[in-house]
Short mmCIF file of C-alpha atoms in Angstrom, two decimals:
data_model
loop_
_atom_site.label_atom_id
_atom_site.label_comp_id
_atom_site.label_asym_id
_atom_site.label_seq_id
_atom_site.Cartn_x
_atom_site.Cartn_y
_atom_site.Cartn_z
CA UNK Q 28 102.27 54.98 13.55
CA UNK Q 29 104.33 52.65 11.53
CA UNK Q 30 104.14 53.47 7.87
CA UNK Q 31 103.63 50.15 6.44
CA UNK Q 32 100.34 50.34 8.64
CA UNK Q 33 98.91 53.43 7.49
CA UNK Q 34 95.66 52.10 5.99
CA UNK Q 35 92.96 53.92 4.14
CA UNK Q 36 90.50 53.67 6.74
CA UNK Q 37 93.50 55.50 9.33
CA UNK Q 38 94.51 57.93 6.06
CA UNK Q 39 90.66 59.07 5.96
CA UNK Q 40 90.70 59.40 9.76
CA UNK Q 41 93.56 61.57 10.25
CA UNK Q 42 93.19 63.53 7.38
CA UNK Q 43 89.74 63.55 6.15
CA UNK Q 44 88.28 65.86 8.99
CA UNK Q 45 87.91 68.94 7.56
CA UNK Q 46 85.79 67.88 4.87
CA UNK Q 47 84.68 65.35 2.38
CA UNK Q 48 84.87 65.42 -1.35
CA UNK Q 49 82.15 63.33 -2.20
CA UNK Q 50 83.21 62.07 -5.83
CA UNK Q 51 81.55 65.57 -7.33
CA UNK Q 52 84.02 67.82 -6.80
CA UNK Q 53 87.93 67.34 -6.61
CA UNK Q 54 89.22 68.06 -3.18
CA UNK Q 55 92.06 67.35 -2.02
CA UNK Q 56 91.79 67.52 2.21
CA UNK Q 57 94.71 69.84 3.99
CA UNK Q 58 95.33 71.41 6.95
CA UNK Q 59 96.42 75.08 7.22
CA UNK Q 60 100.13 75.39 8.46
CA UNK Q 61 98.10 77.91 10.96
CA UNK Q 62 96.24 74.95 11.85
CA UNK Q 63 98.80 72.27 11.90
CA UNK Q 64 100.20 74.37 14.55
CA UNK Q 65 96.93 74.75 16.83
CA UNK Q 66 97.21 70.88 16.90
CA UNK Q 67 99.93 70.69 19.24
CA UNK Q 68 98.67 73.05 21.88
CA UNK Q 69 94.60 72.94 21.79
CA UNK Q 70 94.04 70.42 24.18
CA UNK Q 71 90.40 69.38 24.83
CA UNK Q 72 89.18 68.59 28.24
CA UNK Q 73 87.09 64.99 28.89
CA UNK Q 74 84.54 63.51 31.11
CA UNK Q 75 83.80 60.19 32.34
CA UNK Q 76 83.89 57.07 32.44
CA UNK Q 77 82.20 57.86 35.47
CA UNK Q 78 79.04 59.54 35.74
CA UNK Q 79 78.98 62.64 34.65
CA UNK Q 80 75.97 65.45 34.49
CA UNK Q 81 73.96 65.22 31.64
CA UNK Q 82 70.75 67.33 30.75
CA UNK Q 83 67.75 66.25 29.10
CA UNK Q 84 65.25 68.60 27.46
CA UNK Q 85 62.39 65.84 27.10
CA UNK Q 86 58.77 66.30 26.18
CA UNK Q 87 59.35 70.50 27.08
CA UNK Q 88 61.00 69.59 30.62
CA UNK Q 89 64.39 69.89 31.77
CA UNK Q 90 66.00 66.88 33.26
CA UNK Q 91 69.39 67.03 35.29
CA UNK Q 92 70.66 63.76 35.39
CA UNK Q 93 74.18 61.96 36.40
CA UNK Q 94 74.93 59.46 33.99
CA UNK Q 95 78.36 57.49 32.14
CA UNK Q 96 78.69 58.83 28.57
CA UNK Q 97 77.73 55.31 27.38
CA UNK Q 98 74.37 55.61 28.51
CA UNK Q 99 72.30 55.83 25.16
CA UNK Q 100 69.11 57.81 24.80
CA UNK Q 101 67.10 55.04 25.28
CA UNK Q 102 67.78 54.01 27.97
CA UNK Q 103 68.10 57.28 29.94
CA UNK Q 104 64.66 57.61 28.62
CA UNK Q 105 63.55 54.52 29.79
CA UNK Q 106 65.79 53.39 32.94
CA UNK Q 107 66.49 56.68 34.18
CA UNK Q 108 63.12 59.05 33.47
CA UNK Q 109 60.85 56.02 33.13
CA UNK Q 110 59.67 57.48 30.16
CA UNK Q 111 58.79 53.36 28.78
CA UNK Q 112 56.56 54.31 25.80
CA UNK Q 113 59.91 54.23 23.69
CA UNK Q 114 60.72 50.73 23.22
CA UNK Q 115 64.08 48.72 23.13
CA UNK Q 116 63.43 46.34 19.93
CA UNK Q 117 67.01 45.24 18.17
CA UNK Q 118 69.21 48.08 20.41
CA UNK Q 119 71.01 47.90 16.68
CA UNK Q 120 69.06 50.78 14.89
CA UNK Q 121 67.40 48.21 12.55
CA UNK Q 122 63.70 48.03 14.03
CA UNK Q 123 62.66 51.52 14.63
CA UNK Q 124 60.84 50.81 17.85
CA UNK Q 125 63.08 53.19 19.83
CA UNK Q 126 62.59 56.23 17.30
CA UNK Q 127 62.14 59.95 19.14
CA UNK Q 128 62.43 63.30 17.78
CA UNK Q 129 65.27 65.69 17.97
CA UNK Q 130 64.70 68.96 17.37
CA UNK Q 131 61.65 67.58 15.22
CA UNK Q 132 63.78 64.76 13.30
CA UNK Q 133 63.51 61.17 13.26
CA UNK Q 134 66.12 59.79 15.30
CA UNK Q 135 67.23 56.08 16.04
CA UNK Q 136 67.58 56.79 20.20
CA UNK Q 137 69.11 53.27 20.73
CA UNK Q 138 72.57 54.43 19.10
CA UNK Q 139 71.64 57.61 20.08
CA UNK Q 140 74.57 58.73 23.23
CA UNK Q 141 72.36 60.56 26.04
CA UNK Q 142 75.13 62.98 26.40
CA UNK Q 143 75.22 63.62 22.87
CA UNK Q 144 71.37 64.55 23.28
CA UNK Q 145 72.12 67.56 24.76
CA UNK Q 146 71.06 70.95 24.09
CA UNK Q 147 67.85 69.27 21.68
CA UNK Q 148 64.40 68.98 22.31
CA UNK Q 149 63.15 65.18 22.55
CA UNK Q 150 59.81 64.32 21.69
CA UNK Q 151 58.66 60.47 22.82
CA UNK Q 152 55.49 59.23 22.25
CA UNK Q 153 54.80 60.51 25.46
CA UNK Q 154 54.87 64.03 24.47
CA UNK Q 155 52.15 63.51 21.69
CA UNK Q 156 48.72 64.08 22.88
CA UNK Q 157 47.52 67.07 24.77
CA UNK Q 158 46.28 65.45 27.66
CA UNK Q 159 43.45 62.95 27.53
CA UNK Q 160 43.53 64.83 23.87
CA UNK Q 161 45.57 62.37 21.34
CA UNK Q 162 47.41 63.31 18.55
CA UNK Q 163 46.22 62.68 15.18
CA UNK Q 164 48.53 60.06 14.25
CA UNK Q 165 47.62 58.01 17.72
CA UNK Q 166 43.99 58.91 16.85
CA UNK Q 167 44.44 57.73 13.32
CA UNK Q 168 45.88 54.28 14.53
CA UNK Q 169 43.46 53.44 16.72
CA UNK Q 170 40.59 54.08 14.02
CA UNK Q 171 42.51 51.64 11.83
CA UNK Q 172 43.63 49.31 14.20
CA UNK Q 173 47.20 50.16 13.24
CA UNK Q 174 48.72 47.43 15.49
CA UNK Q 175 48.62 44.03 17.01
CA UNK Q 176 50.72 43.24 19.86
CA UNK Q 177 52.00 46.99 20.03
CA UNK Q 178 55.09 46.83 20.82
CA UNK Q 179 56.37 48.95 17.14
CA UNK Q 180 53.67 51.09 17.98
CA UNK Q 181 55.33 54.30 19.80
CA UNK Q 182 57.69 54.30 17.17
CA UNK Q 183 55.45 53.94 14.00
CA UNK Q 184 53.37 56.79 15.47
CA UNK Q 185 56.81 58.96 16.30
CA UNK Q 186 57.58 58.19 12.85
CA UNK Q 187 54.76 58.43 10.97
CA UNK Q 188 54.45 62.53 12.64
CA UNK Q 189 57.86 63.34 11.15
CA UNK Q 190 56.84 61.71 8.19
CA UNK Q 191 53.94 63.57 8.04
CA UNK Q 192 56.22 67.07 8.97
CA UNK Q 193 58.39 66.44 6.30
CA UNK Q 194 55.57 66.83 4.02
CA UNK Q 195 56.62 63.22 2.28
CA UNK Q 196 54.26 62.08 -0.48
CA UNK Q 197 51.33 60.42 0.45
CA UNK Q 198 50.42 57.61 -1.36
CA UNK Q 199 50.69 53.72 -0.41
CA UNK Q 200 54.23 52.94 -1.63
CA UNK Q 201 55.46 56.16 -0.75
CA UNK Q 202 54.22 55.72 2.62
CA UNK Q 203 55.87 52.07 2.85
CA UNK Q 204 58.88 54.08 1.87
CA UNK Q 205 58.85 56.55 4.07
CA UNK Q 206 57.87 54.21 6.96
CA UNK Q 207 60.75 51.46 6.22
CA UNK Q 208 62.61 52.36 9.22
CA UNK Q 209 59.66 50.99 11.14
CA UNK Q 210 59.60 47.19 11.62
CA UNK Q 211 56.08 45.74 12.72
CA UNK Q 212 56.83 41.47 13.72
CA UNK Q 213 53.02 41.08 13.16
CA UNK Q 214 53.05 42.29 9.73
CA UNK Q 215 49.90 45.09 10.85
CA UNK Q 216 51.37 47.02 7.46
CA UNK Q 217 48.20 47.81 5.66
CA UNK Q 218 46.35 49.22 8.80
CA UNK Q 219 49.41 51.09 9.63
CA UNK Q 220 49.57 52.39 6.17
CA UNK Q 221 46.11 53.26 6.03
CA UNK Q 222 46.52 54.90 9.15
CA UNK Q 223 49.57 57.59 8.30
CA UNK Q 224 47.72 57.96 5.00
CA UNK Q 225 44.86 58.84 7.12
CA UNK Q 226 46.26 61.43 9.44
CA UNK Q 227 48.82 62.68 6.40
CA UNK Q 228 45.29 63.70 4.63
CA UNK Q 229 45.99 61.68 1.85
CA UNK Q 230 42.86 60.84 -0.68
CA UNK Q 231 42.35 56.97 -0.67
CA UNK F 4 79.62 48.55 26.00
CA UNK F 5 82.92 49.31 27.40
CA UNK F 6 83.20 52.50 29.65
CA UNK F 7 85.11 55.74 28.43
CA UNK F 8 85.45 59.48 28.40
CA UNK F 9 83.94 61.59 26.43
CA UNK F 10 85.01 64.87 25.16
CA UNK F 11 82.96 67.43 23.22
CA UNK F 12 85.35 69.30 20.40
CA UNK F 13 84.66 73.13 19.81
CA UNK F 14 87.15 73.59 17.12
CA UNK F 15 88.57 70.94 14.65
CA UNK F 16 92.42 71.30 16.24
CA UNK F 17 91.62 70.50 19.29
CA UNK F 18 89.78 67.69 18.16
CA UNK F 19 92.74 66.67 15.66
CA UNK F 20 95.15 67.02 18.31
CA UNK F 21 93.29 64.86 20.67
CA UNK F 22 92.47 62.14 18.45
CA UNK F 23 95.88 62.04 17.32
CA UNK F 24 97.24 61.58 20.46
CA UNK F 25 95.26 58.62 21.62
CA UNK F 26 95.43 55.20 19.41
CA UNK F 27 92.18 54.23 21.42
CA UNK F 28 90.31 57.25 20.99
CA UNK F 29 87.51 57.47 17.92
CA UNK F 30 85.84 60.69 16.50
CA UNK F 31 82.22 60.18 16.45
CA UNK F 32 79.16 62.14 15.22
CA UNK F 33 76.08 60.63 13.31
CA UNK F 34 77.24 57.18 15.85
CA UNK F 35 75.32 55.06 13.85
CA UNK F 36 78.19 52.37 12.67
CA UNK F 37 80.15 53.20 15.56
CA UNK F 38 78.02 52.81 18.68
CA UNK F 39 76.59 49.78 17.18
CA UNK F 40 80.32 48.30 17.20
CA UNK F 41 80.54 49.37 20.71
CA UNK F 42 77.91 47.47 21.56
CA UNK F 43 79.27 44.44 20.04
CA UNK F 44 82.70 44.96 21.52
CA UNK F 45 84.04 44.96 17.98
CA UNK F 46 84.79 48.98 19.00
CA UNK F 47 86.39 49.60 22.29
CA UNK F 48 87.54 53.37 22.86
CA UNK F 49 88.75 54.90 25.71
CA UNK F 50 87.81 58.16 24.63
CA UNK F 51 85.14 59.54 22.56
CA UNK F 52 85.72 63.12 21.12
CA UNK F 53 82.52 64.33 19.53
CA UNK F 54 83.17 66.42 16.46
CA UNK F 55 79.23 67.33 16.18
CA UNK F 56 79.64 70.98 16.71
CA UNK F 57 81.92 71.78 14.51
CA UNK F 58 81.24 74.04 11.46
CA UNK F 59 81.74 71.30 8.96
CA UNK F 60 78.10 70.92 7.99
CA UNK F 61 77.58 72.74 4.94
CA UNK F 62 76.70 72.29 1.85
CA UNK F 63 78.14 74.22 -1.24
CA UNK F 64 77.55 74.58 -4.38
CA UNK F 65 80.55 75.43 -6.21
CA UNK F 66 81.77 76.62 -9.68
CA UNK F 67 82.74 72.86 -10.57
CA UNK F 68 79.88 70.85 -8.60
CA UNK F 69 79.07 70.76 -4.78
CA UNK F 70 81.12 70.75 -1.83
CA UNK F 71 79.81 68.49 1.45
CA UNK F 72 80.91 69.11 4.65
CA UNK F 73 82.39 66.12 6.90
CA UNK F 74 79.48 66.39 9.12
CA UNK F 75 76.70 66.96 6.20
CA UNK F 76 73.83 64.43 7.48
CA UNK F 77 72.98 62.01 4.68
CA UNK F 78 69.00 63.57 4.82
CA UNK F 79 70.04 66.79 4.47
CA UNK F 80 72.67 65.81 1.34
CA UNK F 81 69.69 63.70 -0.06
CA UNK F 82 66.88 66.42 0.07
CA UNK F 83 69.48 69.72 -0.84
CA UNK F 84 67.47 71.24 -3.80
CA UNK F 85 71.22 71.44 -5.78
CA UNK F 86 72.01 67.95 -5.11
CA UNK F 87 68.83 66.64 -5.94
CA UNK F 88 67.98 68.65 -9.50
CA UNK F 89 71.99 68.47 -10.52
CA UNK F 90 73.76 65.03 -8.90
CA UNK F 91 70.36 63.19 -8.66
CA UNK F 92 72.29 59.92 -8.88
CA UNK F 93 73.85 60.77 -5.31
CA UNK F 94 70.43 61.88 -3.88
CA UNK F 95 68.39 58.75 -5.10
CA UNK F 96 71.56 56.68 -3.82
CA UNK F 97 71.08 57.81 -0.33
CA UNK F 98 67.70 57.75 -0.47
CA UNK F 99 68.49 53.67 -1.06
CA UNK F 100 70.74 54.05 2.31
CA UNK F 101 69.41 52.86 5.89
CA UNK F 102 66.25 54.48 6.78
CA UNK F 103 65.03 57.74 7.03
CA UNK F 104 66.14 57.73 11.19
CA UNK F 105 69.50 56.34 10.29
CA UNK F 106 69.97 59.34 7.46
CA UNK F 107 68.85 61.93 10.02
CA UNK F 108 71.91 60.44 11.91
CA UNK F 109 74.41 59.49 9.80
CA UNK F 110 77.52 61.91 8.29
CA UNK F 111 78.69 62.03 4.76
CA UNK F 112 82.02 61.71 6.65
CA UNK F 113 81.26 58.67 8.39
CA UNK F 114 79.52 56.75 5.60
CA UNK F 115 82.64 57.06 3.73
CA UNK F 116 84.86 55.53 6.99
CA UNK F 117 82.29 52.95 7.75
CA UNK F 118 83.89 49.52 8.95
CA UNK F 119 83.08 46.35 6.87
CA UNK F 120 79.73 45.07 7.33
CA UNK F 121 81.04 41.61 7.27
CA UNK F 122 79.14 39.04 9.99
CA UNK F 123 82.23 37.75 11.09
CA UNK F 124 83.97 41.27 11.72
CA UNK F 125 80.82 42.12 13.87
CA UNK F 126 80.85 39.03 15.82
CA UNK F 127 84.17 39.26 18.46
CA UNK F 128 83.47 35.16 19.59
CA UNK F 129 85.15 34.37 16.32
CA UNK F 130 88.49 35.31 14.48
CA UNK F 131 88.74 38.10 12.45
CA UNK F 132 92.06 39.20 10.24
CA UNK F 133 90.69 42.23 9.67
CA UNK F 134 89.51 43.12 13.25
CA UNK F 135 92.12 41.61 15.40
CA UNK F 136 95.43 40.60 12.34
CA UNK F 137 96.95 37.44 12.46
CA UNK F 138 93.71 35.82 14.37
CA UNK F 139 92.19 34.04 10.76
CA UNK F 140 89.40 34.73 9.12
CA UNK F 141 86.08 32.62 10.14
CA UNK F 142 84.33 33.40 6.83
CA UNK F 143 87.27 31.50 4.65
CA UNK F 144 85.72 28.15 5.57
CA UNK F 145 82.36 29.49 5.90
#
């Protein structure tokens, strides 16, 4: 790379791997001379740009599918296990509709790389209820008519479990908070509100 | 999004090395920024190497302050009991940050080497100095 080119972004990038100081401690990042001299003989083996196998652990089942490593979460979810109760709002990790849990955490699945996915358990909203039994939360947004066209509503209700998981505080604007990843076009916030508060336990 | 390969790094060397070797390749691990770019175009690599394994997730306290790993997510900085009762300012600051799917996501590592945010940069129909040098800059005349 030419010198005069070296930016800060490219500085960071080559150099900043092993770890970040994060403006509370001094730390100056280095490279061992052991493992400046791994560099130039680990070599790491690729895949793609072709399909390659990719497996899915979604809603406790095993799926072995053959997909290109750009294939994001969603839409294996949707296109590929027809699993359409996560929705594709923005695709830009803005609007929340497309949130799913990995390993238990809220997770955007729309920048979300299905072969990235690996190795974690997804939960959709189709892995809520116990049968004709609903979850909670989906009971809780019915009884408050948490919703008007719907469409936010698998990932308000994905959301609003890990909210209520990570034992967040439970009052209105803490709720709002805690729910701003969630984007409802219809503007159904207090009956959404009322419903997490609802299935959180919280005291009105 | 443009096609490419993807390779899954087991020790930071390797993932150095291959990085280093490639102008067109890109680390990624939260993929929040940089997927999104992909999307737009703006980010076109022909090989992903995805540094989300390695042991660069911790978080230290140390005799001087705290030490965050590279691949420290931003929820788990935000909510560490040290971080939170001693640097509060950096907790409540990430607790400002994207949502609460985007922190579960996101690296300390990447949010430092996030691209510009800039309209123009995101959009690839128009010119962009910073994007693509010596193509002008759309945002100059507005």
């Amino acid at each position: 790379m030419d010198v005069r080119r070296v930016t800060r972004r490219h500085f960071l990038v080559r150099a900043a791997l092993p770890a970040v100081a994060a403006g509370v401690v001094a730390g100056s990042p280095r490279l061992s001379a052991a493992a400046r001299a791994a560099v130039s003989t680990a070599v790491l083996s690729a895949s793609g740009p072709g399909p390659i196998p990719v497996t899915l652990n979604v809603n406790g089942e095993s799926h072995a599918l053959r997909i290109e490593p750009r294939v994001t979460l969603l839409d294996a979810l949707r296109e590929r296990l027809q699993l359409t109760g996560t929705k594709k709002g923005c695709d830009q990790g803005t609007c929340g509709a497309c949130t799913v849990l990995a390993d238990g955490r809220r997770i955007n699945s729309c920048l979300t790389l299905a072969v990235m996915a690996q190795g974690k358990a997804i939960t959709t909203v189709e892995g809520l209820a116990h049968g004709d039994e609903l979850h909670p939360v989906q009971a809780a947004f019915l009884a408050h008519d948490g919703f008007q066209c719907g469409y936010c509503t698998p990932g308000q209700i994905v959301s609003a479990v890990a909210l209520i998981a990570e034992k967040r505080p439970t009052d209105e604007a803490s709720v709002r908070e805690w729910m701003s990843g969630n984007i409802c076009r219809c503007g159904a916030y207090p009956n959404i509100v009322a419903a997490v508060r609802d299935a959180a336990g919280a005291r009105s | 999004m443009k096609a490419f390969r993807y390779a899954q790094a087991r020790d930071v060397a390797s993932a150095r090395s291959a990085v280093a070797a490639d102008e067109d390749a890109r680390y990624v691990a939260g993929g929040t920024n940089l997927v999104d770019l992909m999307k737009e175009y703006v980010e076109r690599p022909s090989l992903l190497v995805d540094i989300t394994h390695l042991p660069l997730r911790g978080i230290d306290r140390t005799a001087s302050g705290v030490r965050l790993g590279a691949l420290a997510l931003m929820s788990d900085v935000a909510d560490h009991p040290a971080v939170a009762r001693e640097f509060p300012a950096v907790s409540q600051a990430l607790l400002l940050s994207a949502s609460p799917q985007l922190r579960n996501m996101a690296t300390i590592g990447g949010n430092v080497m996030q691209r510009t945010r800039c309209a123009y940069f995101r959009d690839a129909s128009q010119p962009c100095n910073k994007r693509a040098p010596g193509t002008g800059c759309a945002a100059i005349a507005g």
